[in-house]
Short mmCIF file of C-alpha atoms in Angstrom, two decimals:
data_model
loop_
_atom_site.label_atom_id
_atom_site.label_comp_id
_atom_site.label_asym_id
_atom_site.label_seq_id
_atom_site.Cartn_x
_atom_site.Cartn_y
_atom_site.Cartn_z
CA UNK T 26 0.15 -0.02 -0.13
CA UNK T 27 1.49 3.53 -0.73
CA UNK T 28 2.02 5.65 1.86
CA UNK T 29 0.51 8.63 0.01
CA UNK T 30 3.49 10.59 -0.48
CA UNK T 31 5.29 9.02 -3.18
CA UNK T 32 3.74 11.23 -5.82
CA UNK T 33 0.56 11.69 -7.40
CA UNK T 34 -1.40 9.72 -10.15
CA UNK T 35 0.41 10.08 -13.48
CA UNK T 36 -1.79 12.91 -14.52
CA UNK T 37 -0.47 15.01 -11.46
CA UNK T 38 2.98 13.62 -11.56
CA UNK T 39 4.50 17.09 -12.72
CA UNK T 40 3.15 18.69 -9.41
CA UNK T 41 5.84 20.81 -7.60
CA UNK T 42 5.81 23.79 -5.43
CA UNK T 43 7.41 27.10 -5.71
CA UNK T 44 9.99 27.86 -3.23
CA UNK T 45 10.82 24.29 -2.53
CA UNK T 46 12.72 22.92 -5.64
CA UNK T 47 11.94 26.18 -7.78
CA UNK T 48 14.29 29.12 -7.49
CA UNK T 49 15.45 31.97 -9.99
CA UNK T 50 18.55 30.80 -11.56
CA UNK T 51 19.71 34.24 -13.01
CA UNK T 52 18.94 33.32 -16.59
CA UNK T 53 16.11 36.13 -16.95
CA UNK T 54 18.27 38.92 -15.50
CA UNK T 55 20.92 41.00 -16.89
CA UNK T 56 24.13 40.31 -15.41
CA UNK T 57 24.67 43.64 -13.70
CA UNK T 58 28.13 43.88 -14.59
CA UNK T 59 29.17 46.69 -16.84
CA UNK T 60 33.09 46.68 -16.16
CA UNK T 61 32.47 49.09 -13.35
CA UNK T 62 31.16 51.80 -15.36
CA UNK T 63 27.54 51.42 -14.42
CA UNK T 64 26.04 52.95 -11.64
CA UNK T 65 23.83 50.82 -9.23
CA UNK T 66 20.66 52.43 -10.38
CA UNK T 67 21.69 51.85 -13.90
CA UNK T 68 22.19 48.09 -12.91
CA UNK T 69 18.69 48.14 -11.32
CA UNK T 70 17.23 49.39 -14.25
CA UNK T 71 18.64 46.88 -16.51
CA UNK T 72 17.39 44.11 -14.19
CA UNK T 73 13.90 45.26 -14.58
CA UNK T 74 14.09 45.84 -18.17
CA UNK T 75 15.62 42.23 -18.85
CA UNK T 76 13.53 40.47 -16.50
CA UNK T 77 11.37 37.80 -18.31
CA UNK T 78 7.82 37.45 -17.41
CA UNK T 79 7.09 34.94 -14.77
CA UNK T 80 4.77 32.26 -15.48
CA UNK T 81 2.79 29.87 -12.93
CA UNK T 82 4.46 26.59 -12.20
CA UNK T 83 1.53 24.59 -11.97
CA UNK T 84 -1.83 24.29 -13.99
CA UNK T 85 -5.17 25.19 -12.70
CA UNK T 86 -7.14 22.50 -11.13
CA UNK T 87 -10.54 21.81 -9.48
CA UNK T 88 -11.90 19.95 -6.49
CA UNK T 89 -15.41 18.99 -5.74
CA UNK T 90 -17.29 17.84 -2.80
CA UNK T 91 -20.93 16.93 -2.20
CA UNK T 92 -23.35 18.19 0.38
CA UNK T 93 -25.40 15.79 2.79
CA UNK T 94 -29.02 15.13 4.16
CA UNK T 95 -29.76 13.19 7.25
CA UNK T 96 -31.95 10.43 5.81
CA UNK T 97 -33.00 8.58 9.01
CA UNK T 98 -32.59 9.03 12.52
CA UNK T 99 -33.03 12.87 13.54
CA UNK T 100 -33.21 13.93 17.07
CA UNK T 101 -32.82 10.07 18.25
CA UNK T 102 -29.11 10.76 17.38
CA UNK T 103 -29.03 13.39 20.36
CA UNK T 104 -29.98 10.39 22.73
CA UNK T 105 -27.29 7.84 21.63
CA UNK T 106 -29.41 6.20 18.84
CA UNK T 107 -28.09 5.84 15.15
CA UNK T 108 -28.62 7.89 12.37
CA UNK T 109 -27.90 7.48 8.59
CA UNK T 110 -26.71 10.71 6.76
CA UNK T 111 -25.84 10.54 2.64
CA UNK T 112 -24.58 12.37 0.08
CA UNK T 113 -26.36 14.48 -2.42
CA UNK T 114 -25.34 15.36 -5.79
CA UNK T 115 -25.56 19.06 -4.99
CA UNK T 116 -21.90 20.07 -5.03
CA UNK T 117 -19.07 22.86 -4.29
CA UNK T 118 -16.44 23.68 -6.71
CA UNK T 119 -13.14 25.02 -5.76
CA UNK T 120 -10.98 26.38 -8.60
CA UNK T 121 -7.09 26.77 -7.45
CA UNK T 122 -5.09 28.94 -9.89
CA UNK T 123 -1.55 29.64 -9.49
CA UNK T 124 -0.04 33.01 -9.71
CA UNK T 125 3.44 33.94 -11.27
CA UNK T 126 6.48 33.63 -9.28
CA UNK T 127 6.93 37.09 -8.73
CA UNK T 128 3.77 37.49 -6.63
CA UNK T 129 3.42 37.08 -2.92
CA UNK T 130 -0.17 36.86 -2.36
CA UNK T 131 -3.13 34.51 -1.55
CA UNK T 132 -6.63 35.18 -2.49
CA UNK T 133 -10.00 33.42 -1.09
CA UNK T 134 -12.98 34.41 -3.35
CA UNK T 135 -16.49 33.03 -2.94
CA UNK T 136 -18.82 35.25 -4.99
CA UNK T 137 -22.00 33.25 -3.86
CA UNK T 138 -21.75 35.26 -0.71
CA UNK T 139 -20.00 38.29 -1.81
CA UNK T 140 -16.59 37.14 -0.28
CA UNK T 141 -13.06 38.31 -1.60
CA UNK T 142 -9.99 38.71 0.44
CA UNK T 143 -6.41 38.75 -0.58
CA UNK T 144 -3.40 38.26 2.35
CA UNK T 145 0.08 39.14 1.56
CA UNK T 146 1.92 35.82 2.14
CA UNK T 147 4.94 37.28 3.69
CA UNK T 148 3.09 38.79 6.32
CA UNK T 149 1.12 35.78 7.58
CA UNK T 150 1.91 34.60 11.26
CA UNK T 151 4.15 31.61 10.06
CA UNK T 152 6.31 31.95 12.80
CA UNK T 153 3.61 30.97 15.21
CA UNK T 154 2.26 28.09 13.04
CA UNK T 155 5.66 26.79 12.10
CA UNK T 156 7.07 26.60 15.69
CA UNK T 157 7.96 23.15 16.87
CA UNK T 158 5.57 23.08 19.63
CA UNK T 159 2.68 24.12 17.37
CA UNK T 160 3.48 22.62 13.98
CA UNK T 161 1.21 20.12 12.60
CA UNK T 162 1.68 17.82 9.68
CA UNK T 163 -0.58 16.21 7.02
CA UNK T 164 -0.68 13.02 8.72
CA UNK T 165 -1.71 14.23 12.08
CA UNK T 166 -4.90 13.88 13.84
CA UNK T 167 -6.38 17.36 15.03
CA UNK T 168 -9.25 17.17 17.38
CA UNK T 169 -9.21 20.83 18.74
CA UNK T 170 -8.06 24.16 17.34
CA UNK T 171 -4.99 25.75 19.18
CA UNK T 172 -6.01 28.85 21.12
CA UNK T 173 -2.38 30.24 20.38
CA UNK T 174 -3.29 29.62 16.38
CA UNK T 175 -6.64 31.17 16.54
CA UNK T 176 -5.11 34.08 18.34
CA UNK T 177 -2.38 34.56 15.90
CA UNK T 178 -4.73 34.49 13.05
CA UNK T 179 -7.29 37.28 14.43
CA UNK T 180 -5.29 40.46 13.01
CA UNK T 181 -5.60 38.87 9.34
CA UNK T 182 -9.20 38.47 9.98
CA UNK T 183 -10.08 41.79 11.21
CA UNK T 184 -10.24 43.80 8.14
CA UNK T 185 -12.49 41.36 6.23
CA UNK T 186 -15.48 42.76 4.45
CA UNK T 187 -15.31 45.99 6.45
CA UNK T 188 -18.44 47.34 4.49
CA UNK T 189 -20.76 44.51 5.19
CA UNK T 190 -23.55 44.06 7.95
CA UNK T 191 -22.16 42.21 11.07
CA UNK T 192 -24.36 39.11 10.12
CA UNK T 193 -22.46 38.94 6.80
CA UNK T 194 -19.08 39.93 8.44
CA UNK T 195 -19.34 37.07 10.79
CA UNK T 196 -20.03 34.64 7.96
CA UNK T 197 -17.27 35.87 5.93
CA UNK T 198 -14.70 35.85 8.90
CA UNK T 199 -15.73 32.47 9.79
CA UNK T 200 -15.17 31.13 6.27
CA UNK T 201 -11.90 32.88 6.16
CA UNK T 202 -10.94 31.14 9.40
CA UNK T 203 -11.23 28.00 8.39
CA UNK T 204 -9.41 28.61 5.12
CA UNK T 205 -6.50 30.33 6.84
CA UNK T 206 -6.04 27.75 9.59
CA UNK T 207 -5.89 25.00 7.20
CA UNK T 208 -3.55 27.16 4.73
CA UNK T 209 -1.14 27.94 7.58
CA UNK T 210 -1.15 24.51 8.97
CA UNK T 211 -0.39 22.77 5.48
CA UNK T 212 1.24 25.38 3.48
CA UNK T 213 4.67 26.95 4.03
CA UNK T 214 6.41 30.53 3.84
CA UNK T 215 7.60 29.11 0.35
CA UNK T 216 4.33 28.14 -1.06
CA UNK T 217 3.32 29.73 -4.13
CA UNK T 218 1.04 32.69 -4.91
CA UNK T 219 -2.66 31.19 -5.44
CA UNK T 220 -6.10 31.95 -5.75
CA UNK T 221 -8.76 29.71 -4.34
CA UNK T 222 -12.32 30.51 -5.79
CA UNK T 223 -15.34 28.74 -4.75
CA UNK T 224 -18.78 28.17 -6.44
CA UNK T 225 -21.54 26.14 -4.74
CA UNK T 226 -24.91 24.74 -5.93
CA UNK T 227 -25.77 23.75 -2.21
CA UNK T 228 -28.22 26.16 -0.44
CA UNK T 229 -26.51 27.83 2.26
CA UNK T 230 -27.67 27.72 5.84
CA UNK T 231 -30.24 24.87 5.00
CA UNK T 232 -28.74 22.21 7.09
CA UNK T 233 -27.44 20.24 3.88
CA UNK T 234 -23.67 20.38 4.56
CA UNK T 235 -22.75 23.56 2.59
CA UNK T 236 -19.70 24.56 4.96
CA UNK T 237 -18.53 20.92 5.33
CA UNK T 238 -18.56 20.44 1.49
CA UNK T 239 -16.40 23.74 1.23
CA UNK T 240 -13.88 22.50 4.11
CA UNK T 241 -13.55 19.03 2.30
CA UNK T 242 -12.55 21.06 -1.23
CA UNK T 243 -10.03 23.38 0.89
CA UNK T 244 -8.29 20.23 2.49
CA UNK T 245 -8.16 18.34 -0.54
CA UNK T 246 -6.85 21.12 -2.57
CA UNK T 247 -4.11 21.99 -0.03
CA UNK T 248 -2.91 18.38 0.48
CA UNK T 249 -2.64 17.80 -3.34
CA UNK T 250 -0.66 21.08 -3.42
CA UNK T 251 1.86 19.74 -0.81
CA UNK T 252 1.93 16.25 -2.40
CA UNK T 253 0.45 14.43 0.30
CA UNK T 254 -2.21 12.62 -1.68
CA UNK T 255 -1.85 9.75 -4.17
CA UNK T 256 -4.66 9.30 -6.73
CA UNK T 257 -7.51 9.16 -7.70
CA UNK T 258 -7.11 6.34 -10.11
CA UNK T 259 -9.13 3.61 -11.30
CA UNK T 260 -6.37 0.70 -10.27
CA UNK T 261 -6.03 2.45 -6.83
CA UNK T 262 -6.28 -0.41 -4.18
CA UNK T 263 -9.16 0.20 -1.96
CA UNK T 264 -6.90 0.33 1.47
CA UNK T 265 -4.91 3.29 -0.30
CA UNK T 266 -8.01 5.25 -1.34
CA UNK T 267 -9.25 4.69 2.39
CA UNK T 268 -6.13 6.39 3.50
CA UNK T 269 -6.38 9.19 1.12
CA UNK T 270 -9.81 9.86 1.86
CA UNK T 271 -9.47 9.80 5.65
CA UNK T 272 -6.52 12.22 5.43
CA UNK T 273 -8.88 14.70 3.66
CA UNK T 274 -11.62 14.09 6.10
CA UNK T 275 -9.61 14.70 9.23
CA UNK T 276 -8.31 18.16 7.90
CA UNK T 277 -11.94 19.22 6.82
CA UNK T 278 -13.00 18.55 10.28
CA UNK T 279 -10.53 21.22 11.39
CA UNK T 280 -12.33 23.46 8.70
CA UNK T 281 -15.66 22.49 10.41
CA UNK T 282 -14.29 23.39 14.05
CA UNK T 283 -13.16 26.84 12.69
CA UNK T 284 -16.93 27.65 11.91
CA UNK T 285 -18.98 25.38 14.21
CA UNK T 286 -16.87 25.15 17.18
CA UNK T 287 -17.91 21.44 18.17
CA UNK T 288 -19.06 19.75 15.00
CA UNK T 289 -20.29 16.11 15.05
CA UNK T 290 -18.04 15.09 12.17
CA UNK T 291 -20.81 13.64 10.12
CA UNK T 292 -21.00 16.35 7.69
CA UNK T 293 -17.40 16.35 6.63
CA UNK T 294 -17.33 12.52 6.68
CA UNK T 295 -20.07 12.24 4.27
CA UNK T 296 -18.87 14.96 1.93
CA UNK T 297 -15.30 13.30 1.86
CA UNK T 298 -16.41 9.86 1.53
CA UNK T 299 -19.68 10.18 -0.28
CA UNK T 300 -22.32 7.45 -0.22
CA UNK T 301 -23.53 7.31 3.31
CA UNK T 302 -22.59 6.83 6.78
CA UNK T 303 -24.14 5.26 10.16
CA UNK T 304 -23.36 7.79 12.99
CA UNK T 305 -23.82 6.91 16.65
CA UNK T 306 -22.53 8.85 19.90
CA UNK T 307 -23.67 6.89 23.11
CA UNK T 308 -20.95 8.61 25.25
CA UNK T 309 -20.35 12.50 24.71
CA UNK T 310 -17.03 12.15 26.64
CA UNK T 311 -15.91 9.92 23.86
CA UNK T 312 -15.70 10.23 20.03
CA UNK T 313 -18.76 9.16 17.90
CA UNK T 314 -18.93 5.89 15.99
CA UNK T 315 -18.93 6.60 12.23
CA UNK T 316 -19.29 3.64 10.02
CA UNK T 317 -19.05 4.20 6.19
CA UNK T 318 -21.82 2.50 4.02
CA UNK T 319 -19.54 2.28 0.93
CA UNK T 320 -22.34 0.30 -1.04
CA UNK T 321 -24.99 2.67 -0.47
CA UNK T 322 -26.99 2.91 -3.50
CA UNK T 323 -27.85 6.08 -5.71
CA UNK T 324 -31.40 6.94 -5.37
CA UNK T 325 -33.62 9.63 -6.95
CA UNK T 326 -34.30 12.69 -4.52
CA UNK T 327 -36.12 15.95 -4.59
CA UNK T 328 -34.63 18.14 -2.00
CA UNK T 329 -37.24 21.09 -1.09
CA UNK T 330 -36.07 24.03 0.92
CA UNK T 331 -39.12 25.57 2.75
CA UNK T 332 -37.55 28.95 3.25
CA UNK T 333 -38.57 28.92 6.55
CA UNK T 334 -35.92 29.84 9.23
CA UNK T 335 -35.35 27.16 11.63
CA UNK T 336 -33.38 26.92 14.77
CA UNK T 337 -31.60 23.75 15.43
CA UNK T 338 -31.14 24.60 19.16
CA UNK T 339 -34.71 25.54 19.50
CA UNK T 340 -35.91 22.27 18.35
CA UNK T 341 -33.47 19.96 20.16
CA UNK T 342 -34.89 21.97 23.31
CA UNK T 343 -38.30 21.48 22.35
CA UNK T 344 -37.75 17.64 22.05
CA UNK T 345 -35.73 17.86 25.45
CA UNK T 346 -38.75 19.39 27.35
CA UNK T 347 -41.17 16.96 25.84
CA UNK T 348 -39.03 13.90 26.95
CA UNK T 349 -38.55 15.38 30.51
CA UNK T 350 -42.54 15.52 30.63
CA UNK T 351 -43.15 12.22 29.17
CA UNK T 352 -39.84 10.32 29.59
CA UNK T 353 -41.11 6.59 29.06
CA UNK T 354 -43.15 7.73 26.03
CA UNK T 355 -40.67 9.51 24.24
CA UNK T 356 -37.93 7.13 25.00
CA UNK T 357 -40.45 4.45 23.19
CA UNK T 358 -40.47 6.94 19.87
CA UNK T 359 -36.74 7.22 20.23
CA UNK T 360 -36.47 3.45 20.31
CA UNK T 361 -38.66 3.35 17.43
CA UNK T 362 -36.63 5.81 15.49
CA UNK T 363 -33.68 3.74 16.19
CA UNK T 364 -35.29 0.65 14.89
CA UNK T 365 -36.38 2.28 11.77
CA UNK T 366 -32.49 3.40 11.06
CA UNK T 367 -31.18 -0.02 11.69
CA UNK T 368 -33.99 -1.41 9.45
CA UNK T 369 -33.11 0.80 6.59
CA UNK T 370 -29.26 -0.23 7.10
CA UNK T 371 -30.26 -3.83 6.97
CA UNK T 372 -32.45 -3.44 3.97
CA UNK T 373 -29.79 -1.41 1.81
CA UNK T 374 -27.34 -4.36 2.68
CA UNK T 375 -29.64 -7.01 1.58
CA UNK T 376 -28.20 -9.07 -1.57
CA UNK T 377 -31.19 -8.49 -3.49
CA UNK T 378 -31.85 -4.85 -3.00
CA UNK T 379 -31.92 -3.03 -6.23
CA UNK T 380 -32.30 0.63 -6.16
CA UNK T 381 -33.89 0.56 -9.47
CA UNK T 382 -36.59 -1.94 -8.51
CA UNK T 383 -39.82 -0.61 -7.55
CA UNK T 384 -40.35 -2.97 -4.65
CA UNK T 385 -36.91 -2.05 -3.02
CA UNK T 386 -37.77 1.72 -3.51
CA UNK T 387 -41.12 1.26 -1.98
CA UNK T 388 -39.65 -0.33 1.12
CA UNK T 389 -37.09 2.57 1.56
CA UNK T 390 -39.82 5.11 1.08
CA UNK T 391 -42.19 3.49 3.71
CA UNK T 392 -39.30 3.75 6.38
CA UNK T 393 -38.94 7.35 5.49
CA UNK T 394 -42.48 7.85 6.01
CA UNK T 395 -42.49 6.13 9.50
CA UNK T 396 -39.54 8.11 10.44
CA UNK T 397 -41.38 11.40 9.50
CA UNK T 398 -44.29 10.45 11.27
CA UNK T 399 -42.58 9.61 14.46
CA UNK T 400 -40.60 13.01 14.21
CA UNK T 401 -43.91 14.70 13.90
CA UNK T 402 -45.26 13.00 17.08
CA UNK T 403 -42.21 14.92 18.69
CA UNK T 404 -43.47 18.08 17.43
CA UNK T 405 -40.60 18.98 15.25
CA UNK T 406 -42.49 19.11 11.83
CA UNK T 407 -43.93 22.38 10.16
CA UNK T 408 -46.94 23.16 8.25
CA UNK T 409 -44.61 23.96 5.29
CA UNK T 410 -43.07 20.57 5.59
CA UNK T 411 -46.64 18.78 6.01
CA UNK T 412 -47.58 20.63 2.71
CA UNK T 413 -44.72 19.31 0.89
CA UNK T 414 -46.00 15.83 1.95
CA UNK T 415 -49.42 16.59 0.73
CA UNK T 416 -48.07 17.64 -2.60
CA UNK T 417 -45.80 14.70 -3.10
CA UNK T 418 -46.93 11.76 -1.12
CA UNK T 419 -50.72 12.04 -1.22
CA UNK T 420 -50.54 12.67 -5.02
CA UNK T 421 -48.64 9.34 -5.28
CA UNK T 422 -45.28 10.86 -6.46
CA UNK T 423 -43.01 9.52 -3.85
CA UNK T 424 -42.27 9.29 0.07
CA UNK T 425 -41.31 12.54 2.01
CA UNK T 426 -39.81 13.26 5.50
CA UNK T 427 -38.18 16.17 7.12
CA UNK T 428 -34.41 16.26 7.03
CA UNK T 429 -32.30 17.72 10.16
CA UNK T 430 -33.91 19.43 13.09
CA UNK T 431 -37.25 20.09 11.63
CA UNK T 432 -39.24 23.26 12.33
CA UNK T 433 -38.52 24.51 8.63
CA UNK T 434 -35.34 23.96 6.89
CA UNK T 435 -35.66 21.03 4.07
CA UNK T 436 -37.61 18.08 3.20
CA UNK T 437 -36.36 15.12 1.05
CA UNK T 438 -38.58 13.01 -1.27
CA UNK T 439 -37.65 9.56 -2.71
CA UNK T 440 -39.17 9.86 -5.87
CA UNK T 441 -41.06 6.73 -7.34
CA UNK T 442 -39.88 5.18 -10.66
CA UNK T 443 -41.94 5.96 -13.75
CA UNK T 444 -43.33 9.35 -12.70
CA UNK T 445 -43.71 11.27 -16.02
CA UNK T 446 -41.28 14.42 -16.64
CA UNK T 447 -44.87 16.15 -17.16
CA UNK T 448 -45.64 15.51 -13.75
CA UNK T 449 -42.25 16.18 -12.31
CA UNK T 450 -42.38 19.73 -13.87
CA UNK T 451 -46.02 20.30 -12.74
CA UNK T 452 -44.92 19.60 -9.14
CA UNK T 453 -41.97 21.62 -9.29
CA UNK T 454 -43.87 24.53 -10.71
CA UNK T 455 -46.49 24.19 -7.97
CA UNK T 456 -43.90 24.08 -5.21
CA UNK T 457 -42.18 27.37 -6.41
CA UNK T 458 -45.46 29.12 -6.89
CA UNK T 459 -46.03 28.42 -3.15
CA UNK T 460 -42.47 29.88 -2.27
CA UNK T 461 -40.65 26.60 -1.99
CA UNK T 462 -37.06 26.22 -3.53
CA UNK T 463 -36.70 22.65 -5.31
CA UNK T 464 -33.67 20.66 -6.25
CA UNK T 465 -33.87 17.49 -8.33
CA UNK T 466 -30.80 15.47 -7.10
CA UNK T 467 -29.41 12.06 -6.38
CA UNK T 468 -28.98 10.55 -2.96
CA UNK T 469 -25.55 8.39 -2.27
CA UNK T 470 -23.45 9.42 -5.18
CA UNK T 471 -19.60 10.19 -5.03
CA UNK T 472 -17.58 11.98 -2.47
CA UNK T 473 -14.62 14.47 -3.10
CA UNK T 474 -13.31 14.54 -6.71
CA UNK T 475 -10.51 16.07 -8.62
CA UNK T 476 -10.19 17.42 -11.99
CA UNK T 477 -6.51 17.83 -12.78
CA UNK T 478 -5.75 19.79 -14.86
CA UNK T 479 -8.80 22.00 -14.87
CA UNK T 480 -9.86 20.82 -18.39
CA UNK T 481 -13.27 19.32 -19.28
CA UNK T 482 -14.43 17.41 -22.30
CA UNK T 483 -18.00 18.36 -23.59
CA UNK T 484 -18.32 16.51 -26.87
CA UNK T 485 -17.54 19.70 -28.54
CA UNK T 486 -14.98 20.72 -31.08
CA UNK T 487 -12.46 21.71 -28.10
CA UNK T 488 -12.09 17.69 -27.42
CA UNK T 489 -10.06 17.46 -30.59
CA UNK T 490 -7.39 20.14 -29.00
CA UNK T 491 -7.71 18.09 -25.53
CA UNK T 492 -10.84 19.70 -24.23
CA UNK T 493 -11.87 23.16 -22.80
CA UNK T 494 -9.70 24.75 -20.25
CA UNK T 495 -11.80 26.25 -17.21
CA UNK T 496 -10.65 29.75 -16.60
CA UNK T 497 -11.38 31.94 -13.58
CA UNK T 498 -13.35 34.33 -15.91
CA UNK T 499 -15.63 31.32 -17.24
CA UNK T 500 -15.86 30.08 -13.62
CA UNK T 501 -16.97 33.38 -12.06
CA UNK T 502 -19.48 34.21 -14.77
CA UNK T 503 -21.15 30.89 -14.90
CA UNK T 504 -24.95 31.81 -14.24
CA UNK T 505 -26.47 30.35 -11.10
CA UNK T 506 -26.25 26.72 -9.97
CA UNK T 507 -27.38 25.51 -13.58
CA UNK T 508 -24.59 27.45 -14.96
CA UNK T 509 -22.01 26.11 -12.45
CA UNK T 510 -22.98 22.53 -13.20
CA UNK T 511 -23.25 22.91 -17.02
CA UNK T 512 -19.56 24.37 -16.79
CA UNK T 513 -17.59 22.34 -14.44
CA UNK T 514 -20.33 19.90 -12.93
CA UNK T 515 -19.24 16.23 -12.39
CA UNK T 516 -22.35 15.10 -14.77
CA UNK T 517 -22.43 18.43 -16.68
CA UNK T 518 -25.96 18.87 -15.53
CA UNK T 519 -27.33 16.36 -17.54
CA UNK T 520 -26.71 13.00 -15.69
CA UNK T 521 -23.91 10.53 -16.21
CA UNK T 522 -20.28 10.98 -15.32
CA UNK T 523 -18.16 13.64 -17.17
CA UNK T 524 -14.81 12.80 -18.57
CA UNK T 525 -11.95 14.25 -16.49
CA UNK T 526 -13.32 14.25 -13.06
CA UNK T 527 -11.81 11.43 -10.89
CA UNK T 528 -12.91 10.01 -7.47
CA UNK T 529 -11.53 8.15 -4.46
CA UNK T 530 -13.97 5.23 -4.77
CA UNK T 531 -13.89 2.55 -1.95
CA UNK T 532 -16.39 -0.46 -1.65
CA UNK T 533 -16.74 -2.71 1.29
CA UNK T 534 -14.31 -5.51 1.80
#
């Protein structure tokens, strides 16, 4: 098994980092010698005139990671029961472009939230992050943020988005903090100047893992740049692929800590691995148990954002109060939710389960409906969520449930096979007329993926010349979610897998 530091996949074999092996050899400069007759000013002028234009050392590349939904086990998971979370095909995309050797800046740009900020590489607190007592390496397991490192970053976060509202500034500073903590931990003072540009098709703040998806993208990109990942490639052994995704997952968890303080680790794990996981935490003094379901099938899903603000803390408190009043009864409901989760896990792992077979889908859908009914009994549904069930379930289109804390937020609907396109469009129009936002997506797809270099084949004339290069301007100007998916999406927005993207795929042993 490769240890992950012996180089990248052959497509990435030319990767090297500016300032490690690369340095100016003087060939692009005047020699500065004029038999002693030239002044130092003239010499400097000649140096500037004779300097060749610098070129980037590495091609642009992209990283992508999915969002997630909780499929079974909400609220019961707070009381030590199991939950199943799965990836959705809504994704974040990170374009990494390397600047010329003469530049000494790093820029983070996230146009979806109107964030852009540039740091001078030479002014960052490398001395603190590189100190022997503080330095972390790519293979380290980081389970908490170092207060001294967090403190050292603060002056470099203080001037971010000064013209924004307090709420917007908090979001921008949290995003920048997660990036900067990873960058200063994994990069070095000799790292090349870069621009990290993010676009996301995942609704932000809706409980579907947008921040974790971005954290996974950033972690994978930085690990690729320091050559600590191998692959992905089709012949990669599963054991090696597991090592690579776990390395990404560990650092994505660090990014999540920067934003959420004490995250569960579910979101980043699902976004990294893809497919689904079973999550359970029976003792809050110990780490949770997270079991990947590598063979989780891809299922057709309608994600509906109610656009109703929710408070996870308020919904959890509501259930806690109900439980304190009716402990035995609520305990029975929690046990039932756990049985639904375990039944779903067993069903999906059955030898004869077929995600394209109506009977298999019906059994999963019925478990989703039961789970929603139990959550509704706990008081965490909402009229807007029940309206989705009315339009989807009662019309015979599929099976729906809330996902996450409830009280608003999002619902997920497993769609029945054979529903005509006309009916699907009619449903989407009805929901949008009533103020919902809909996403036709797939449950249980791939996790983190890489496009190296940032060149795609689209079945156009450009393919004959190697494909279409994704440049920064095209990426920034792609209109909305559909435009991003059409330009760089792993499926091109039309289903199927697009040539160029590669994934660390792991199957059960």
